[in-house]
Amino acid sequence: MGRVVEVLNSSVAGRAATLDRPPLIVLLAVMTAYYIGARVGLALTAPPFPLAVLWPANALLFAALLLAPRRWWWMFVAAAFPAHLLAELQEHVPTAMVLCWFVSNVCEALIGASFMHWLAGPKPGLNTVRAVMTFCGAAALAPALSSFLDAAFVRMVGFGSSDYWSLWRARLPSNMLAALVFVPVALTWATLEPPLLRGITRARAVEGGVLLSTLLAVSVLAFDSGLSGTDSPSLLYLPVPLLIWAALRFGPPLTSASFMVVAFLVIWGASHGRGPFMAQATPDEALPIQLFLITIVVPLLLLAALTEERRAAQERQRASQRLFSTAFRSSPDAMAISRRSDGRVIEANDHWLELMGYRRDELAAGSGASLAAHLGETDRVNVASLTRDVGDFTRDVEVSLRDRRGIARKALVRQKAVELNGEPCDISIVRDVSEQRRTEAREREQRLQLTHLTRVASLTEFSTTLAHELNQPLTAILSNAQAALRFLAREPLDVAEIRTILQEIVEADKRAGELIHHLRQLMKRGDEEFVRVDLNQVVRQVLDLLHGEFVARDIEVRVGLSSDLPQVNGDRVQLQQVVLNLVSNACDAMRLPTGRERTLSVTTIHVYDGSVQLVVGDTGPGIAPNQLDRIFEPFFTTKDSGLGLGLPISRRIARAHGGTLVAEHRDAGASFRLTLPPTRLPVRDAAAPAQPSRTP
């Protein structure tokens, strides 16, 4: 039996997955094991009853099929056939009975193996309660079904004088016991990993040796000695504590081997007229022996599997704890575990100690302050709300904390309520983002500076036009003031005319003030301020500002502003910069003669999905298809004096507002489409200009 297990173990573990046929030594091992099992079964068969107390051959074939791939099964059956013929014919069994018994034996092995593969998978074991229950079901189902066929064969051939149901009842416990005795040994020992065997300590080996020697001595005393008899039934239970010892300490492998020793000695003693079962040595009286052994082995295998499951669960828990400890100590973030009752930090990694400014001996002495002690009142409330969240570390809270040295830091905090050894605790994860926030602030400052410089550069291109626009109201003010002085020198005073002149001076002043106000907005350097903005109003202001440029370049402006346009949430100055850049680019695109009228179209659209669109088109030469995306790359420009930053910054502004900016080619010219989402959140209204703008 040991040779079979060894050969199957080496072949299945190493080469079964790649070979189409088993090695010859495996087939010889199956043949030998089946022959020995059949000879043992025949030795335990007493005529005229044609059944054995225990029939190992079927169980050994059952075990071989379980350990091998399905494509090998027919070869194992073929290897068992000559062994079966040799063993049976030596006992002068009729040839018809020999062949019929082989069919029923093979059916039993195939039913059991198929049932196990169906419920337990291609690599069954006995390390879980579910697997043991499945195996016990297979060990009962296979003999029960094949016994119908076996009893029918015996009656058909006329071998023996027993009736059909007596044959069925006798064969079922015999073959079921054989499966419960031999298959667990093959399964558990064949699937043992070599590292497990090499990892056995000396103390463990000594304990196993003491267990087996004691079990052997007690079993011989109880079942195979002259001291035991039918009048001493209490001796039946002497091996039970030792079997339980094997199940609790050594798991399924040694448990199955120990039970096989006990079962062999029970049957051996009974067959030689010794032990408490000496009266049940014949098959027709063997049921008490079989029931005794079956009622012991099933709970024993379940106990061993339950112990193995518990041991595996403990090992998984220890592995999880080791993994957590490794992740806890090597985490790049600061981590600490604190008691919720008093906030005391009971464990922290090195990053936590470094961040908060504590030493590990101070933490061990209980002088480490909790995270809440390093936070302000508002941040403490926000962090405390994290422990009420459902799930594991669902969100971060940004806080300002001050370490033990008094250094202020920005940090992201995650916290989760846990229970350690029955005590409520909190796991806190702190990530120092101070340098990241400083870097983001520097990047934001540089971005705002670049945006501002680009806006100033755009306005510089229109300096002559803007000066002319500003000079017009100033000239009107001067002319009207001189006229008023002349009217004042006349007698009598024409009050109505003077009032009209003063009114014109006021209107011209408002126009100049409005222009200066718009220029100051575009020229000033300030932070982003997202408010509710009317895009139509932004368009009017930009067009009003560039009115003189349109006149100077002989550009016709066509404006189509949607009357039901919803407001958008954005920065007014940045949106003005986008519109200014798109309009100025359109004007530059029409600087060369193309034979078409110079027409600038500015349209706002309320889209069906609620979004807002601004479309700026021109009648210039258009944009080549391969440049529709490249024009938004930094420093790419089609103008001789351009920097290539206006459109990239405009697209960045659009994305910062949750929108998009795309270029589109038209048959006559090009167009740019700015799409912005409508305002959904309540924001502060932008301050409206003092005087409505005029459109050109």
XYZ file of C-alpha atoms in Angstrom:
696
model
C 0.000 0.000 0.000
C 2.817 2.405 0.845
C 4.433 1.748 -2.536
C 1.183 2.556 -4.333
C 0.831 5.823 -2.459
C 4.438 6.765 -3.130
C 4.260 6.029 -6.838
C 0.911 7.761 -7.327
C 2.060 10.744 -5.317
C 5.187 11.260 -7.404
C 3.452 10.748 -10.730
C 0.327 12.808 -10.031
C 2.151 15.695 -8.374
C 4.923 15.984 -10.930
C 3.846 14.703 -14.325
C 0.152 13.840 -14.444
C -0.784 17.225 -15.870
C 1.508 16.779 -18.891
C 1.439 13.026 -19.695
C -1.226 11.395 -21.853
C -0.544 7.992 -20.280
C 0.750 6.966 -16.862
C 4.274 5.568 -16.425
C 4.556 1.805 -16.531
C 5.538 1.675 -12.859
C 2.216 3.315 -11.931
C 0.244 0.690 -13.855
C 2.269 -2.073 -12.223
C 1.642 -0.511 -8.815
C -2.125 -0.402 -9.447
C -2.064 -4.005 -10.645
C -0.092 -5.149 -7.601
C -2.263 -3.268 -5.133
C -5.444 -4.627 -6.653
C -4.082 -8.202 -6.575
C -3.073 -7.934 -2.921
C -6.431 -6.369 -2.021
C -8.300 -9.139 -3.809
C -6.240 -11.842 -2.083
C -6.924 -10.266 1.325
C -10.638 -10.086 0.531
C -10.707 -13.720 -0.579
C -8.905 -14.738 2.588
C -11.710 -13.102 4.573
C -14.409 -14.911 2.548
C -15.914 -18.028 4.188
C -18.025 -20.377 2.024
C -20.815 -20.964 1.323
C -21.360 -17.179 1.729
C -19.558 -15.644 -1.330
C -18.720 -12.294 0.338
C -15.812 -11.065 2.487
C -15.851 -9.246 5.804
C -13.673 -6.628 4.095
C -12.956 -6.288 0.365
C -9.952 -3.915 -0.152
C -9.545 -4.334 -3.930
C -12.414 -2.013 -4.879
C -11.289 0.607 -2.386
C -7.718 0.583 -3.749
C -8.975 1.030 -7.306
C -11.289 3.788 -6.063
C -8.297 5.564 -4.473
C -6.168 5.170 -7.617
C -8.883 6.760 -9.771
C -9.220 9.675 -7.356
C -5.489 10.398 -7.530
C -5.210 10.194 -11.314
C -6.518 12.326 -14.213
C -9.690 11.103 -15.867
C -7.818 10.230 -19.078
C -5.877 7.571 -17.144
C -8.912 5.820 -15.684
C -9.450 3.306 -18.484
C -5.793 2.298 -18.276
C -6.061 1.737 -14.514
C -9.142 -0.435 -15.080
C -7.262 -2.373 -17.750
C -4.313 -2.861 -15.383
C -6.612 -4.163 -12.636
C -8.213 -6.758 -14.927
C -5.330 -9.278 -15.071
C -4.770 -8.895 -11.338
C -8.439 -9.650 -10.742
C -8.343 -12.737 -12.977
C -5.194 -14.044 -11.342
C -6.471 -13.581 -7.786
C -9.948 -15.026 -8.395
C -8.984 -17.983 -10.585
C -6.451 -19.127 -8.019
C -9.400 -19.759 -5.696
C -11.189 -21.808 -8.385
C -13.999 -19.263 -8.739
C -16.087 -19.862 -11.873
C -14.960 -17.791 -14.814
C -18.408 -16.252 -15.301
C -18.436 -15.156 -11.656
C -14.915 -13.731 -11.976
C -15.903 -11.584 -14.947
C -19.166 -10.446 -13.363
C -17.433 -9.512 -10.114
C -14.874 -7.445 -12.035
C -17.688 -5.493 -13.712
C -19.367 -4.749 -10.352
C -16.019 -3.880 -8.732
C -15.121 -1.438 -11.521
C -18.602 0.116 -11.382
C -18.180 0.752 -7.673
C -14.806 2.461 -8.139
C -16.062 4.546 -11.067
C -19.242 5.624 -9.228
C -17.281 6.691 -6.147
C -14.554 8.530 -8.097
C -17.057 10.295 -10.362
C -19.154 11.362 -7.376
C -16.077 12.814 -5.652
C -14.896 14.613 -8.787
C -18.371 16.050 -9.321
C -18.723 17.488 -5.809
C -15.129 17.948 -4.640
C -13.272 18.773 -7.870
C -10.386 17.032 -9.657
C -8.089 17.191 -6.590
C -10.166 15.936 -3.686
C -8.842 15.881 -0.131
C -10.067 15.283 3.400
C -8.972 18.534 5.018
C -12.451 20.053 5.349
C -15.701 18.885 6.871
C -17.419 19.322 3.499
C -14.820 17.121 1.798
C -15.205 14.402 4.448
C -18.988 14.495 4.146
C -18.663 14.213 0.362
C -16.276 11.278 0.684
C -18.514 9.492 3.192
C -21.399 9.962 0.778
C -19.322 8.494 -2.059
C -18.166 5.611 0.175
C -21.820 4.764 0.909
C -23.363 5.495 -2.490
C -20.883 3.536 -4.619
C -21.220 0.215 -2.710
C -24.986 0.674 -2.390
C -25.481 1.035 -6.150
C -22.905 -1.536 -7.248
C -24.228 -4.081 -4.724
C -27.480 -4.278 -6.672
C -25.463 -5.375 -9.699
C -23.179 -7.682 -7.696
C -26.050 -9.525 -5.963
C -27.790 -9.946 -9.310
C -24.608 -11.432 -10.824
C -24.223 -13.906 -7.955
C -27.802 -15.070 -8.286
C -27.544 -15.244 -12.066
C -24.379 -17.350 -11.994
C -25.700 -19.408 -9.070
C -22.566 -19.031 -6.966
C -23.651 -19.704 -3.348
C -27.001 -20.336 -1.810
C -27.852 -16.923 -0.273
C -30.811 -14.907 -1.469
C -30.571 -11.573 -3.328
C -31.202 -9.162 -0.441
C -28.930 -11.069 1.934
C -26.143 -10.685 -0.607
C -26.893 -6.967 -1.015
C -26.993 -6.352 2.754
C -23.745 -8.226 3.308
C -21.793 -6.574 0.480
C -22.779 -2.968 1.334
C -21.091 -2.682 4.782
C -18.136 -4.789 3.623
C -17.240 -2.548 0.681
C -18.227 0.630 2.505
C -15.865 -0.224 5.358
C -13.076 -0.988 2.879
C -13.504 2.440 1.263
C -13.486 4.167 4.654
C -10.339 2.284 5.700
C -8.087 2.441 2.636
C -9.135 5.469 0.544
C -8.436 8.082 3.288
C -4.925 6.685 3.738
C -4.221 6.969 0.017
C -5.749 10.426 -0.327
C -4.106 12.013 2.709
C -0.631 10.531 2.307
C -0.461 10.967 -1.476
C -1.318 14.654 -1.248
C 1.170 15.470 1.529
C 3.605 18.159 0.456
C 7.312 17.257 0.889
C 8.050 20.532 2.770
C 5.508 19.508 5.409
C 7.276 16.203 5.961
C 10.693 17.852 6.127
C 9.358 20.481 8.535
C 8.415 17.976 11.247
C 10.299 18.731 14.432
C 12.009 16.128 16.557
C 9.469 16.534 19.328
C 6.658 16.070 16.844
C 8.236 12.909 15.469
C 8.704 11.514 18.986
C 5.090 12.305 19.832
C 3.903 10.522 16.668
C 6.060 7.501 17.451
C 4.723 7.296 21.003
C 1.168 7.576 19.695
C 1.537 4.789 17.123
C 3.371 2.414 19.461
C 0.841 2.968 22.233
C -2.054 2.545 19.821
C -0.566 -0.693 18.496
C -0.074 -2.087 21.996
C -3.555 -1.092 23.159
C -5.192 -2.470 19.999
C -3.368 -5.792 20.334
C -4.477 -5.956 23.965
C -8.100 -5.097 23.130
C -8.621 -7.078 19.916
C -5.891 -9.667 19.477
C -4.994 -11.117 22.853
C -6.307 -13.768 25.140
C -7.084 -11.135 27.769
C -10.024 -9.785 25.758
C -13.242 -11.579 25.046
C -16.917 -11.186 24.518
C -17.352 -10.693 28.221
C -15.130 -7.586 28.169
C -16.888 -5.132 25.829
C -15.290 -2.159 27.614
C -11.975 -3.036 25.944
C -13.532 -1.937 22.622
C -13.069 1.699 23.574
C -9.417 1.521 24.668
C -8.080 2.779 21.271
C -10.642 5.584 21.002
C -8.703 8.182 23.106
C -5.570 7.470 21.092
C -7.477 7.901 17.818
C -8.843 11.206 19.082
C -5.272 12.172 20.018
C -4.205 11.474 16.439
C -7.116 13.493 15.015
C -6.483 16.517 17.222
C -2.717 16.622 16.957
C -1.773 15.156 13.585
C -4.750 15.673 11.285
C -6.164 13.363 8.590
C -2.926 11.561 7.476
C -2.000 9.969 10.795
C -5.654 9.619 11.787
C -6.450 7.499 8.724
C -3.286 5.420 9.162
C -4.033 4.850 12.851
C -7.563 3.727 12.116
C -6.328 1.341 9.423
C -4.084 -0.298 12.047
C -7.030 -0.630 14.449
C -9.341 -2.022 11.739
C -6.740 -4.581 10.656
C -6.219 -5.800 14.233
C -9.966 -5.974 14.878
C -10.582 -8.155 11.819
C -7.399 -10.186 12.327
C -8.261 -10.955 15.939
C -11.853 -11.869 15.091
C -10.742 -14.158 12.241
C -8.400 -15.988 14.657
C -10.984 -16.376 17.396
C -9.638 -13.666 19.675
C -11.070 -10.389 20.948
C -14.617 -9.232 21.600
C -15.702 -10.107 18.022
C -14.564 -13.722 17.969
C -18.151 -14.848 17.337
C -18.480 -12.620 14.274
C -15.634 -14.012 12.206
C -17.845 -15.228 9.343
C -19.393 -12.843 6.776
C -22.932 -13.567 7.798
C -22.059 -12.553 11.351
C -19.607 -9.733 10.484
C -22.089 -6.843 10.665
C -21.242 -5.896 14.292
C -17.554 -5.625 13.385
C -18.316 -3.520 10.355
C -20.762 -1.225 12.142
C -18.329 -0.796 15.031
C -15.526 0.292 12.718
C -17.779 2.482 10.530
C -19.236 4.301 13.534
C -15.707 5.035 14.712
C -14.103 6.128 11.438
C -16.764 8.616 10.285
C -16.694 10.811 13.438
C -12.930 10.391 13.543
C -12.468 11.723 9.998
C -14.884 14.589 10.729
C -12.973 15.474 13.903
C -9.652 15.411 12.037
C -11.081 17.598 9.258
C -12.591 20.010 11.756
C -9.251 20.238 13.547
C -7.507 20.789 10.220
C -9.970 23.540 9.279
C -9.414 25.212 12.639
C -5.660 24.909 12.231
C -5.866 26.343 8.704
C -8.077 29.197 9.939
C -5.592 29.954 12.698
C -2.745 29.876 10.214
C -4.643 32.227 7.897
C -5.280 34.505 10.842
C -1.607 34.456 11.808
C -0.635 35.082 8.195
C -3.113 37.944 8.054
C -1.690 39.351 11.258
C 1.845 39.041 9.904
C 0.768 40.688 6.678
C -0.974 43.471 8.583
C 2.048 43.937 10.824
C 4.357 44.120 7.800
C 2.068 46.537 5.972
C 1.560 48.542 9.166
C 5.253 49.025 9.881
C 6.444 49.446 6.296
C 3.598 51.686 5.133
C 4.764 54.961 3.568
C 1.967 56.687 5.500
C 1.898 57.376 9.222
C -0.315 54.794 10.951
C -1.394 54.427 14.562
C -3.852 52.377 16.605
C -5.456 54.178 19.535
C -7.956 53.237 22.209
C -11.255 54.978 21.798
C -11.884 55.191 25.539
C -8.980 57.516 26.340
C -7.410 58.146 22.904
C -4.077 56.643 23.963
C -1.918 55.418 21.081
C -1.112 51.762 21.739
C 0.779 51.062 18.503
C 2.330 53.241 15.818
C 4.767 52.796 12.964
C 8.005 54.701 12.518
C 6.461 57.210 10.095
C 3.902 58.173 12.739
C 6.593 58.713 15.383
C 8.669 60.771 12.951
C 5.676 62.851 11.830
C 4.378 63.576 15.317
C 7.802 63.941 16.959
C 7.661 61.089 19.496
C 10.126 58.385 20.470
C 9.099 54.741 20.681
C 9.994 54.508 24.357
C 7.669 57.440 25.019
C 4.912 55.612 23.177
C 5.538 52.471 25.235
C 5.382 54.547 28.421
C 1.963 55.874 27.437
C 3.024 59.478 26.854
C 2.087 59.564 23.168
C -0.791 61.977 22.568
C -3.727 60.972 20.378
C -4.290 62.367 16.905
C -7.117 64.570 18.182
C -4.671 66.374 20.487
C -2.785 67.638 17.421
C -5.893 68.980 15.632
C -8.103 72.024 15.913
C -11.709 71.801 17.042
C -13.202 71.755 13.531
C -10.730 69.150 12.288
C -11.404 66.965 15.340
C -15.101 66.920 14.498
C -14.407 66.062 10.855
C -12.046 63.233 11.768
C -14.475 61.849 14.340
C -17.119 61.593 11.612
C -14.906 59.132 9.730
C -15.493 56.372 12.285
C -19.218 56.563 11.597
C -18.789 55.850 7.886
C -19.828 52.433 6.609
C -17.029 50.534 4.897
C -13.247 50.470 5.154
C -11.505 53.837 4.919
C -14.120 55.284 2.600
C -12.827 58.843 2.373
C -10.062 61.264 3.340
C -10.315 64.380 5.423
C -7.757 67.133 4.950
C -6.706 68.670 8.237
C -4.179 71.089 9.643
C -2.214 69.463 12.419
C 0.587 70.659 14.632
C 3.184 68.116 15.729
C 4.870 67.935 19.096
C 7.575 70.371 17.947
C 4.936 72.946 17.011
C 5.392 72.599 13.260
C 2.148 73.083 11.308
C 1.419 70.573 8.585
C -1.270 69.762 6.059
C -2.339 66.133 6.119
C -4.928 63.724 4.748
C -6.475 61.553 7.464
C -8.330 58.262 7.173
C -9.771 56.589 10.227
C -11.668 53.378 10.855
C -13.236 51.989 14.009
C -12.065 48.458 14.842
C -12.155 46.118 17.812
C -8.901 44.631 19.120
C -9.086 41.989 21.823
C -12.602 43.082 22.631
C -11.644 46.754 23.081
C -12.929 49.510 20.738
C -10.040 51.156 18.909
C -9.381 53.431 15.955
C -6.886 52.892 13.137
C -5.656 56.243 11.851
C -3.727 56.738 8.601
C -2.121 60.152 8.153
C -0.443 61.257 4.946
C 1.637 64.417 5.122
C 0.738 66.535 2.087
C 2.386 69.758 3.228
C 5.010 69.754 0.483
C 2.405 68.681 -2.082
C 0.144 71.583 -1.122
C 3.075 74.005 -1.298
C 3.956 72.663 -4.736
C 0.351 72.964 -5.864
C 0.249 76.528 -4.583
C 3.415 77.378 -6.515
C 2.054 75.761 -9.652
C -1.226 77.592 -9.246
C 0.612 80.875 -8.773
C 2.702 80.274 -11.895
C -0.405 79.279 -13.850
C -2.210 82.448 -12.799
C 0.830 84.537 -13.700
C 1.053 82.938 -17.135
C -2.664 83.414 -17.695
C -2.398 87.040 -16.617
C 0.620 87.732 -18.810
C -1.106 86.152 -21.795
C -4.156 88.323 -21.169
C -2.000 91.449 -20.910
C -0.168 90.481 -24.101
C -3.501 90.145 -25.902
C -4.569 93.581 -24.756
C -1.229 95.038 -25.834
C -1.992 94.062 -29.423
C -5.065 96.333 -29.263
C -3.344 99.218 -27.491
C -3.797 101.635 -30.400
C -7.477 100.779 -30.792
C -8.080 100.950 -27.046
C -6.335 104.320 -26.891
C -8.576 105.546 -29.691
C -11.686 104.184 -27.921
C -10.663 105.933 -24.728
C -9.704 109.142 -26.532
C -13.190 109.502 -28.070
C -15.107 110.076 -24.806
C -12.259 112.190 -23.438
C -12.345 114.399 -26.550
C -16.124 114.650 -26.281
C -15.778 115.668 -22.624
C -13.209 118.339 -23.507
C -15.260 119.714 -26.415
C -18.473 119.839 -24.384
C -16.678 121.500 -21.453
C -15.253 124.216 -23.750
C -18.690 124.741 -25.280
C -20.212 125.061 -21.823
C -17.659 127.719 -20.901
C -18.543 129.719 -24.000
C -22.263 129.499 -23.201
C -21.556 130.645 -19.654
C -19.801 133.781 -21.031
C -22.921 134.852 -22.886
C -25.767 136.866 -21.546
C -28.432 135.816 -20.948
C -27.526 132.231 -19.969
C -29.069 129.430 -22.015
C -29.712 127.016 -19.130
C -31.339 124.346 -21.297
C -28.372 124.212 -23.651
C -25.896 124.088 -20.762
C -27.917 121.277 -19.158
C -27.753 119.304 -22.428
C -23.992 119.834 -22.658
C -23.483 118.671 -19.067
C -25.605 115.594 -19.739
C -23.400 114.734 -22.724
C -20.316 115.199 -20.508
C -21.789 112.718 -18.000
C -22.534 110.186 -20.731
C -19.030 110.497 -22.174
C -17.544 110.121 -18.696
C -19.568 106.946 -18.116
C -18.351 105.550 -21.398
C -14.731 106.285 -20.480
C -15.226 104.879 -16.974
C -16.808 101.712 -18.315
C -13.907 101.209 -20.721
C -11.363 101.804 -17.984
C -13.293 99.424 -15.689
C -13.154 96.660 -18.303
C -9.463 97.253 -18.907
C -8.727 97.148 -15.177
C -10.584 93.857 -14.859
C -8.575 92.297 -17.652
C -5.266 93.835 -16.568
C -5.455 93.183 -12.854
C -3.726 90.186 -11.255
C -6.120 88.324 -8.966
C -7.161 84.900 -7.729
C -9.829 82.832 -9.385
C -13.334 83.684 -8.232
C -16.099 81.389 -9.425
C -19.478 83.074 -9.384
C -22.699 82.971 -11.410
C -21.914 84.603 -14.770
C -24.082 85.626 -17.731
C -22.126 84.538 -20.816
C -24.117 86.900 -23.050
C -22.980 89.797 -20.905
C -19.344 88.627 -21.082
C -19.588 88.524 -24.883
C -21.083 92.036 -25.040
C -18.313 93.458 -22.845
C -15.550 91.981 -25.009
C -17.184 93.080 -28.256
C -17.700 96.549 -26.827
C -14.048 96.685 -25.845
C -12.887 95.724 -29.346
C -15.379 97.863 -31.249
C -12.687 100.163 -32.556
C -10.628 97.208 -33.777
C -13.534 95.987 -35.855
C -13.919 99.410 -37.424
C -10.205 99.768 -38.100
C -10.005 96.368 -39.800
C -13.288 96.780 -41.669
C -14.779 93.658 -40.041
C -18.514 93.113 -39.949
C -19.673 91.631 -36.659
C -22.770 89.453 -36.570
C -24.022 88.697 -33.082
C -26.654 86.119 -32.209
C -27.189 85.802 -28.471
C -29.707 83.305 -27.124
C -32.446 84.966 -25.090
C -32.959 81.944 -22.777
C -29.285 81.306 -22.067
C -28.784 79.984 -18.508
C -26.004 81.354 -16.371
C -22.773 79.456 -15.887
C -20.550 79.038 -12.873
C -17.179 80.550 -13.641
C -14.562 83.235 -13.254
C -15.715 86.331 -15.145
C -12.236 87.574 -16.033
C -11.038 84.192 -17.293
C -14.151 83.766 -19.431
C -13.564 87.252 -20.823
C -10.013 86.195 -21.627
C -11.263 83.150 -23.568
C -13.740 85.230 -25.563
C -11.097 87.930 -26.154
C -8.608 85.335 -27.412
C -11.113 83.665 -29.742
C -12.295 86.992 -31.174
C -8.770 88.350 -31.651
C -7.675 85.095 -33.346
C -10.646 85.381 -35.678
C -9.688 88.963 -36.534
C -6.056 87.941 -37.181
C -7.231 85.087 -39.422
C -8.963 87.652 -41.682
C -6.022 90.064 -41.939
C -5.040 88.796 -45.409
C -7.382 89.286 -48.397
C -9.305 86.138 -49.390
C -11.864 87.602 -51.749
C -14.602 87.149 -49.146
C -16.149 89.721 -46.869
C -14.535 89.923 -43.466
C -17.284 88.682 -41.180
C -16.996 87.764 -37.536
C -19.887 85.724 -36.158
C -20.435 85.345 -32.425
C -23.298 83.116 -31.331
C -24.479 81.732 -27.996
C -26.634 78.613 -27.918
C -28.724 76.943 -25.229
C -28.222 73.234 -25.981
C -30.984 70.682 -25.354
C -28.999 68.994 -22.554
C -28.888 72.286 -20.630
C -25.303 73.205 -21.464
C -24.228 76.560 -22.898
C -22.218 77.022 -26.090
C -20.329 79.949 -27.565
C -19.403 79.690 -31.246
C -16.929 82.201 -32.738
C -16.502 81.979 -36.533
C -14.550 83.855 -39.178
C -14.272 83.958 -42.961
C -10.502 83.513 -43.065
C -8.508 80.752 -44.792
C -9.572 78.160 -42.191
C -7.527 75.511 -40.351
C -5.923 72.507 -41.995
C -7.485 69.213 -40.755
C -4.136 67.957 -39.443
C -3.805 71.100 -37.316
C -7.213 71.037 -35.581
C -5.708 69.430 -32.472
C -2.180 70.793 -32.761
C -3.289 74.396 -32.454
C -4.062 73.673 -28.783
C -0.506 72.497 -28.109
C 1.675 74.984 -26.203
C 3.932 77.160 -28.403
C 2.328 75.976 -31.635
C 1.187 78.974 -33.664
C 0.307 79.865 -37.241
C 0.954 83.597 -36.690
C 4.320 85.232 -37.302
C 4.293 87.108 -33.997
C 2.255 84.626 -31.912
C 3.478 82.907 -28.775
C 1.297 79.803 -29.135
C -0.090 80.126 -25.603
C -3.495 81.736 -26.106
C -5.437 78.681 -27.251
C -3.776 76.196 -24.824
C -4.582 78.525 -21.926
C -8.121 79.016 -23.229
C -8.672 75.257 -23.369
C -7.267 74.901 -19.846
C -9.679 77.584 -18.644
C -12.563 75.760 -20.364
C -11.629 72.477 -18.666
C -11.277 74.214 -15.309
C -14.880 75.351 -15.784
C -15.996 71.788 -16.537
C -16.344 72.469 -20.265
C -14.584 71.933 -23.579
C -13.064 74.029 -26.329
C -12.729 72.580 -29.844
C -11.815 73.904 -33.270
C -13.957 73.164 -36.315
C -13.181 73.521 -40.019
C -15.779 75.195 -42.225
C -16.111 75.665 -45.956
C -15.364 79.367 -45.557
C -13.143 79.984 -42.558
C -12.968 78.332 -39.140
C -14.934 78.314 -35.923
C -14.254 77.586 -32.249
C -16.907 76.073 -30.006
C -16.796 76.654 -26.240
C -19.165 74.421 -24.234
C -19.876 75.092 -20.554
C -22.222 73.343 -18.122
C -25.021 75.437 -16.624
C -25.016 76.562 -13.018
C -26.423 73.892 -10.721
C -24.978 74.845 -7.360
C -25.990 78.068 -5.618
C -23.147 80.537 -6.026
C -22.778 84.226 -5.415
C -23.966 86.444 -8.276
C -21.304 88.409 -10.078
C -21.456 92.136 -9.741
C -23.073 93.616 -12.809
C -21.392 96.544 -14.513
C -22.748 100.007 -13.802
C -23.918 100.624 -17.355
C -25.089 98.111 -19.991
C -22.650 97.621 -22.852
C -23.462 98.476 -26.386
C -22.959 96.001 -29.208
C -21.308 97.020 -32.438
